[in-house]
Amino acid sequence: MTMDRRSVLGLGGAIAAGVALAPGLHLIAAPPAPTAASGTGKRWAMLIDTTKCSADCTACTKACRAENNVPLFGDPQRDIHWIRKVELKDQTLRRPAVSLPVLCNHCENPPCVHVCPTEASFIRHDGLVLIDKHRCIGCRYCIIACPYKARSLVFHKTRPAKDANPKVPIRAAGVVEKCTFCAHLIDEGKLPACVEACAKADKGAMLFGDLNDPNSEISQRLRKEKSQTIRADLGLNPHVHYQGI
Amino acid sequence: MSLIGRRRERQPYEMQEEREVKSPTSWAGRWSRAFLLVFVLFAAWIAAPLSALADPPQPEKAVRGPCVRDAEWMRRNHMDCLKHKREETVREGKAVPTESFLSCISCHPSKERFCDRCHAYVGVAPNCFDCHQYPK
């Protein structure tokens, strides 16, 4: 390729002008997408009043299994639990035993996400801690990292039951799964299945809502009433709050 | 008696001629026949799948329409489309119901007659439906 004198001078001039002007140019940044962490998006959280929860009621766990197609294999060591009922007993017997549901706490600083080698566990924009099962390799680091025992590995292959919910996938063996706060229902503007079931069973122990909205019922109740989280000392900032424990 | 004297006596000419008649093919002829047989068998082995190539798979027609993209585009790019939507849906929570897996299923009701025909033909085995449900 040959260039004549005019185009060489022109090119040189253009480069010189570019070098002179470039430091003064500012690219227009797109406004950041709303996220839970920045306070601009939603931040889903749950408040569970254990005084309204009774030991004999399993409405939430049953509803969860039905909604999310979570099977029971009958092997306690390998069963999958997204939400489970736990009984707290005071060793001094001064206080009565408390029954409460324990599920994924959707922490703000989730250790499970921190340890995941494939970034299969991640924090969604609305603060939900979810698992991308397409990426999960089943290493189980997250199960070890989670202080709430919220995660389970799928040891068995499953087939969809006849009355399976078609909106939620069944599971492949060898991936980890846990409570999603029923993300598919939240996206449709509905409540998680356990919260619905709790209200239907006339317990009303579970309240679900947006913490970033100061006028939501959960925000107001958390401000006014006393509540606590499990293992608050770990600094994970979990988003399942409990009353009466 | 010399060593030369111990040679076997030559066969009579008549017998030699008879032997020639008994084995009509030479070594070269036998080898070429064996090679021909092997070649025919090999060609048949190659040609059997080739004849299948002559008639491409006929995936079942959609029971409803139109598709989210035109059929020619979907034939080449549906896998990239599904993967792209998968990332957006799962990780960013941007579910587009009309382009979800479930809505594919509503127009193509049979996995065996739609997905599997082409996938078997080209020899790929995507594992989508290990987890996702294809309603019967």
mmCIF file with all atom_site columns, N, CA, C and O in Angstrom, chain B residues 34-56:
data_model
loop_
_atom_site.group_PDB
_atom_site.id
_atom_site.type_symbol
_atom_site.label_atom_id
_atom_site.label_alt_id
_atom_site.label_comp_id
_atom_site.label_asym_id
_atom_site.label_entity_id
_atom_site.label_seq_id
_atom_site.pdbx_PDB_ins_code
_atom_site.Cartn_x
_atom_site.Cartn_y
_atom_site.Cartn_z
_atom_site.occupancy
_atom_site.B_iso_or_equiv
_atom_site.pdbx_formal_charge
_atom_site.auth_seq_id
_atom_site.auth_comp_id
_atom_site.auth_asym_id
_atom_site.auth_atom_id
_atom_site.pdbx_PDB_model_num
ATOM 1  N N  . ALA B 1 34 ? -10.046 -61.739 -2.730 1.00 0.00 ? 34 ALA B N  1
ATOM 2  C CA . ALA B 1 34 ? -10.261 -61.423 -1.309 1.00 0.00 ? 34 ALA B CA 1
ATOM 3  C C  . ALA B 1 34 ? -10.399 -59.918 -1.113 1.00 0.00 ? 34 ALA B C  1
ATOM 4  O O  . ALA B 1 34 ? -11.276 -59.437 -0.377 1.00 0.00 ? 34 ALA B O  1
ATOM 5  N N  . PHE B 1 35 ? -9.562  -59.174 -1.806 1.00 0.00 ? 35 PHE B N  1
ATOM 6  C CA . PHE B 1 35 ? -9.607  -57.723 -1.682 1.00 0.00 ? 35 PHE B CA 1
ATOM 7  C C  . PHE B 1 35 ? -10.949 -57.189 -2.169 1.00 0.00 ? 35 PHE B C  1
ATOM 8  O O  . PHE B 1 35 ? -11.555 -56.322 -1.543 1.00 0.00 ? 35 PHE B O  1
ATOM 9  N N  . LEU B 1 36 ? -11.440 -57.756 -3.269 1.00 0.00 ? 36 LEU B N  1
ATOM 10 C CA . LEU B 1 36 ? -12.717 -57.324 -3.830 1.00 0.00 ? 36 LEU B CA 1
ATOM 11 C C  . LEU B 1 36 ? -13.845 -57.567 -2.822 1.00 0.00 ? 36 LEU B C  1
ATOM 12 O O  . LEU B 1 36 ? -14.699 -56.707 -2.579 1.00 0.00 ? 36 LEU B O  1
ATOM 13 N N  . LEU B 1 37 ? -13.822 -58.750 -2.179 1.00 0.00 ? 37 LEU B N  1
ATOM 14 C CA . LEU B 1 37 ? -14.859 -59.091 -1.202 1.00 0.00 ? 37 LEU B CA 1
ATOM 15 C C  . LEU B 1 37 ? -14.838 -58.095 -0.038 1.00 0.00 ? 37 LEU B C  1
ATOM 16 O O  . LEU B 1 37 ? -15.868 -57.553 0.371  1.00 0.00 ? 37 LEU B O  1
ATOM 17 N N  . VAL B 1 38 ? -13.611 -57.823 0.497  1.00 0.00 ? 38 VAL B N  1
ATOM 18 C CA . VAL B 1 38 ? -13.473 -56.889 1.613  1.00 0.00 ? 38 VAL B CA 1
ATOM 19 C C  . VAL B 1 38 ? -13.971 -55.506 1.201  1.00 0.00 ? 38 VAL B C  1
ATOM 20 O O  . VAL B 1 38 ? -14.698 -54.829 1.929  1.00 0.00 ? 38 VAL B O  1
ATOM 21 N N  . PHE B 1 39 ? -13.624 -55.118 -0.017 1.00 0.00 ? 39 PHE B N  1
ATOM 22 C CA . PHE B 1 39 ? -14.018 -53.790 -0.495 1.00 0.00 ? 39 PHE B CA 1
ATOM 23 C C  . PHE B 1 39 ? -15.537 -53.666 -0.589 1.00 0.00 ? 39 PHE B C  1
ATOM 24 O O  . PHE B 1 39 ? -16.115 -52.676 -0.166 1.00 0.00 ? 39 PHE B O  1
ATOM 25 N N  . VAL B 1 40 ? -16.176 -54.732 -1.096 1.00 0.00 ? 40 VAL B N  1
ATOM 26 C CA . VAL B 1 40 ? -17.641 -54.703 -1.227 1.00 0.00 ? 40 VAL B CA 1
ATOM 27 C C  . VAL B 1 40 ? -18.295 -54.592 0.147  1.00 0.00 ? 40 VAL B C  1
ATOM 28 O O  . VAL B 1 40 ? -19.202 -53.786 0.369  1.00 0.00 ? 40 VAL B O  1
ATOM 29 N N  . LEU B 1 41 ? -17.786 -55.368 1.111  1.00 0.00 ? 41 LEU B N  1
ATOM 30 C CA . LEU B 1 41 ? -18.338 -55.326 2.465  1.00 0.00 ? 41 LEU B CA 1
ATOM 31 C C  . LEU B 1 41 ? -18.160 -53.929 3.073  1.00 0.00 ? 41 LEU B C  1
ATOM 32 O O  . LEU B 1 41 ? -19.067 -53.362 3.670  1.00 0.00 ? 41 LEU B O  1
ATOM 33 N N  . PHE B 1 42 ? -16.948 -53.360 2.866  1.00 0.00 ? 42 PHE B N  1
ATOM 34 C CA . PHE B 1 42 ? -16.636 -52.043 3.426  1.00 0.00 ? 42 PHE B CA 1
ATOM 35 C C  . PHE B 1 42 ? -17.535 -50.984 2.806  1.00 0.00 ? 42 PHE B C  1
ATOM 36 O O  . PHE B 1 42 ? -18.074 -50.128 3.489  1.00 0.00 ? 42 PHE B O  1
ATOM 37 N N  . ALA B 1 43 ? -17.737 -51.088 1.488  1.00 0.00 ? 43 ALA B N  1
ATOM 38 C CA . ALA B 1 43 ? -18.575 -50.109 0.800  1.00 0.00 ? 43 ALA B CA 1
ATOM 39 C C  . ALA B 1 43 ? -20.008 -50.182 1.310  1.00 0.00 ? 43 ALA B C  1
ATOM 40 O O  . ALA B 1 43 ? -20.668 -49.152 1.507  1.00 0.00 ? 43 ALA B O  1
ATOM 41 N N  . ALA B 1 44 ? -20.482 -51.423 1.558  1.00 0.00 ? 44 ALA B N  1
ATOM 42 C CA . ALA B 1 44 ? -21.839 -51.577 2.077  1.00 0.00 ? 44 ALA B CA 1
ATOM 43 C C  . ALA B 1 44 ? -21.958 -50.941 3.458  1.00 0.00 ? 44 ALA B C  1
ATOM 44 O O  . ALA B 1 44 ? -22.942 -50.286 3.786  1.00 0.00 ? 44 ALA B O  1
ATOM 45 N N  . TRP B 1 45 ? -20.886 -51.131 4.252  1.00 0.00 ? 45 TRP B N  1
ATOM 46 C CA . TRP B 1 45 ? -20.881 -50.576 5.613  1.00 0.00 ? 45 TRP B CA 1
ATOM 47 C C  . TRP B 1 45 ? -20.935 -49.052 5.573  1.00 0.00 ? 45 TRP B C  1
ATOM 48 O O  . TRP B 1 45 ? -21.610 -48.410 6.358  1.00 0.00 ? 45 TRP B O  1
ATOM 49 N N  . ILE B 1 46 ? -20.191 -48.468 4.635  1.00 0.00 ? 46 ILE B N  1
ATOM 50 C CA . ILE B 1 46 ? -20.170 -47.014 4.491  1.00 0.00 ? 46 ILE B CA 1
ATOM 51 C C  . ILE B 1 46 ? -21.497 -46.515 3.926  1.00 0.00 ? 46 ILE B C  1
ATOM 52 O O  . ILE B 1 46 ? -22.031 -45.496 4.352  1.00 0.00 ? 46 ILE B O  1
ATOM 53 N N  . ALA B 1 47 ? -22.039 -47.245 2.979  1.00 0.00 ? 47 ALA B N  1
ATOM 54 C CA . ALA B 1 47 ? -23.186 -46.752 2.230  1.00 0.00 ? 47 ALA B CA 1
ATOM 55 C C  . ALA B 1 47 ? -24.475 -46.802 3.048  1.00 0.00 ? 47 ALA B C  1
ATOM 56 O O  . ALA B 1 47 ? -25.395 -46.034 2.779  1.00 0.00 ? 47 ALA B O  1
ATOM 57 N N  . ALA B 1 48 ? -24.544 -47.705 4.047  1.00 0.00 ? 48 ALA B N  1
ATOM 58 C CA . ALA B 1 48 ? -25.789 -47.841 4.798  1.00 0.00 ? 48 ALA B CA 1
ATOM 59 C C  . ALA B 1 48 ? -26.191 -46.517 5.465  1.00 0.00 ? 48 ALA B C  1
ATOM 60 O O  . ALA B 1 48 ? -27.312 -46.052 5.263  1.00 0.00 ? 48 ALA B O  1
ATOM 61 N N  . PRO B 1 49 ? -25.292 -45.871 6.244  1.00 0.00 ? 49 PRO B N  1
ATOM 62 C CA . PRO B 1 49 ? -25.676 -44.576 6.808  1.00 0.00 ? 49 PRO B CA 1
ATOM 63 C C  . PRO B 1 49 ? -25.822 -43.488 5.743  1.00 0.00 ? 49 PRO B C  1
ATOM 64 O O  . PRO B 1 49 ? -26.617 -42.580 5.898  1.00 0.00 ? 49 PRO B O  1
ATOM 65 N N  . LEU B 1 50 ? -25.057 -43.602 4.663  1.00 0.00 ? 50 LEU B N  1
ATOM 66 C CA . LEU B 1 50 ? -25.143 -42.582 3.610  1.00 0.00 ? 50 LEU B CA 1
ATOM 67 C C  . LEU B 1 50 ? -26.533 -42.571 2.984  1.00 0.00 ? 50 LEU B C  1
ATOM 68 O O  . LEU B 1 50 ? -27.079 -41.521 2.676  1.00 0.00 ? 50 LEU B O  1
ATOM 69 N N  . SER B 1 51 ? -27.099 -43.756 2.857  1.00 0.00 ? 51 SER B N  1
ATOM 70 C CA . SER B 1 51 ? -28.435 -43.805 2.275  1.00 0.00 ? 51 SER B CA 1
ATOM 71 C C  . SER B 1 51 ? -29.434 -43.147 3.215  1.00 0.00 ? 51 SER B C  1
ATOM 72 O O  . SER B 1 51 ? -30.419 -42.558 2.780  1.00 0.00 ? 51 SER B O  1
ATOM 73 N N  . ALA B 1 52 ? -29.141 -43.209 4.556  1.00 0.00 ? 52 ALA B N  1
ATOM 74 C CA . ALA B 1 52 ? -30.007 -42.528 5.511  1.00 0.00 ? 52 ALA B CA 1
ATOM 75 C C  . ALA B 1 52 ? -29.875 -41.015 5.354  1.00 0.00 ? 52 ALA B C  1
ATOM 76 O O  . ALA B 1 52 ? -30.826 -40.273 5.569  1.00 0.00 ? 52 ALA B O  1
ATOM 77 N N  . LEU B 1 53 ? -28.681 -40.554 5.000  1.00 0.00 ? 53 LEU B N  1
ATOM 78 C CA . LEU B 1 53 ? -28.450 -39.122 4.812  1.00 0.00 ? 53 LEU B CA 1
ATOM 79 C C  . LEU B 1 53 ? -29.299 -38.577 3.673  1.00 0.00 ? 53 LEU B C  1
ATOM 80 O O  . LEU B 1 53 ? -29.606 -37.403 3.620  1.00 0.00 ? 53 LEU B O  1
ATOM 81 N N  . ALA B 1 54 ? -29.644 -39.473 2.762  1.00 0.00 ? 54 ALA B N  1
ATOM 82 C CA . ALA B 1 54 ? -30.387 -39.011 1.609  1.00 0.00 ? 54 ALA B CA 1
ATOM 83 C C  . ALA B 1 54 ? -31.745 -38.452 2.015  1.00 0.00 ? 54 ALA B C  1
ATOM 84 O O  . ALA B 1 54 ? -32.226 -37.509 1.415  1.00 0.00 ? 54 ALA B O  1
ATOM 85 N N  . ASP B 1 55 ? -32.369 -39.034 3.078  1.00 0.00 ? 55 ASP B N  1
ATOM 86 C CA . ASP B 1 55 ? -33.639 -38.474 3.526  1.00 0.00 ? 55 ASP B CA 1
ATOM 87 C C  . ASP B 1 55 ? -33.472 -37.832 4.897  1.00 0.00 ? 55 ASP B C  1
ATOM 88 O O  . ASP B 1 55 ? -33.377 -38.524 5.900  1.00 0.00 ? 55 ASP B O  1
ATOM 89 N N  . PRO B 1 56 ? -33.402 -36.491 4.950  1.00 0.00 ? 56 PRO B N  1
ATOM 90 C CA . PRO B 1 56 ? -33.171 -35.803 6.217  1.00 0.00 ? 56 PRO B CA 1
ATOM 91 C C  . PRO B 1 56 ? -34.357 -35.963 7.166  1.00 0.00 ? 56 PRO B C  1
ATOM 92 O O  . PRO B 1 56 ? -35.456 -36.294 6.721  1.00 0.00 ? 56 PRO B O  1
#
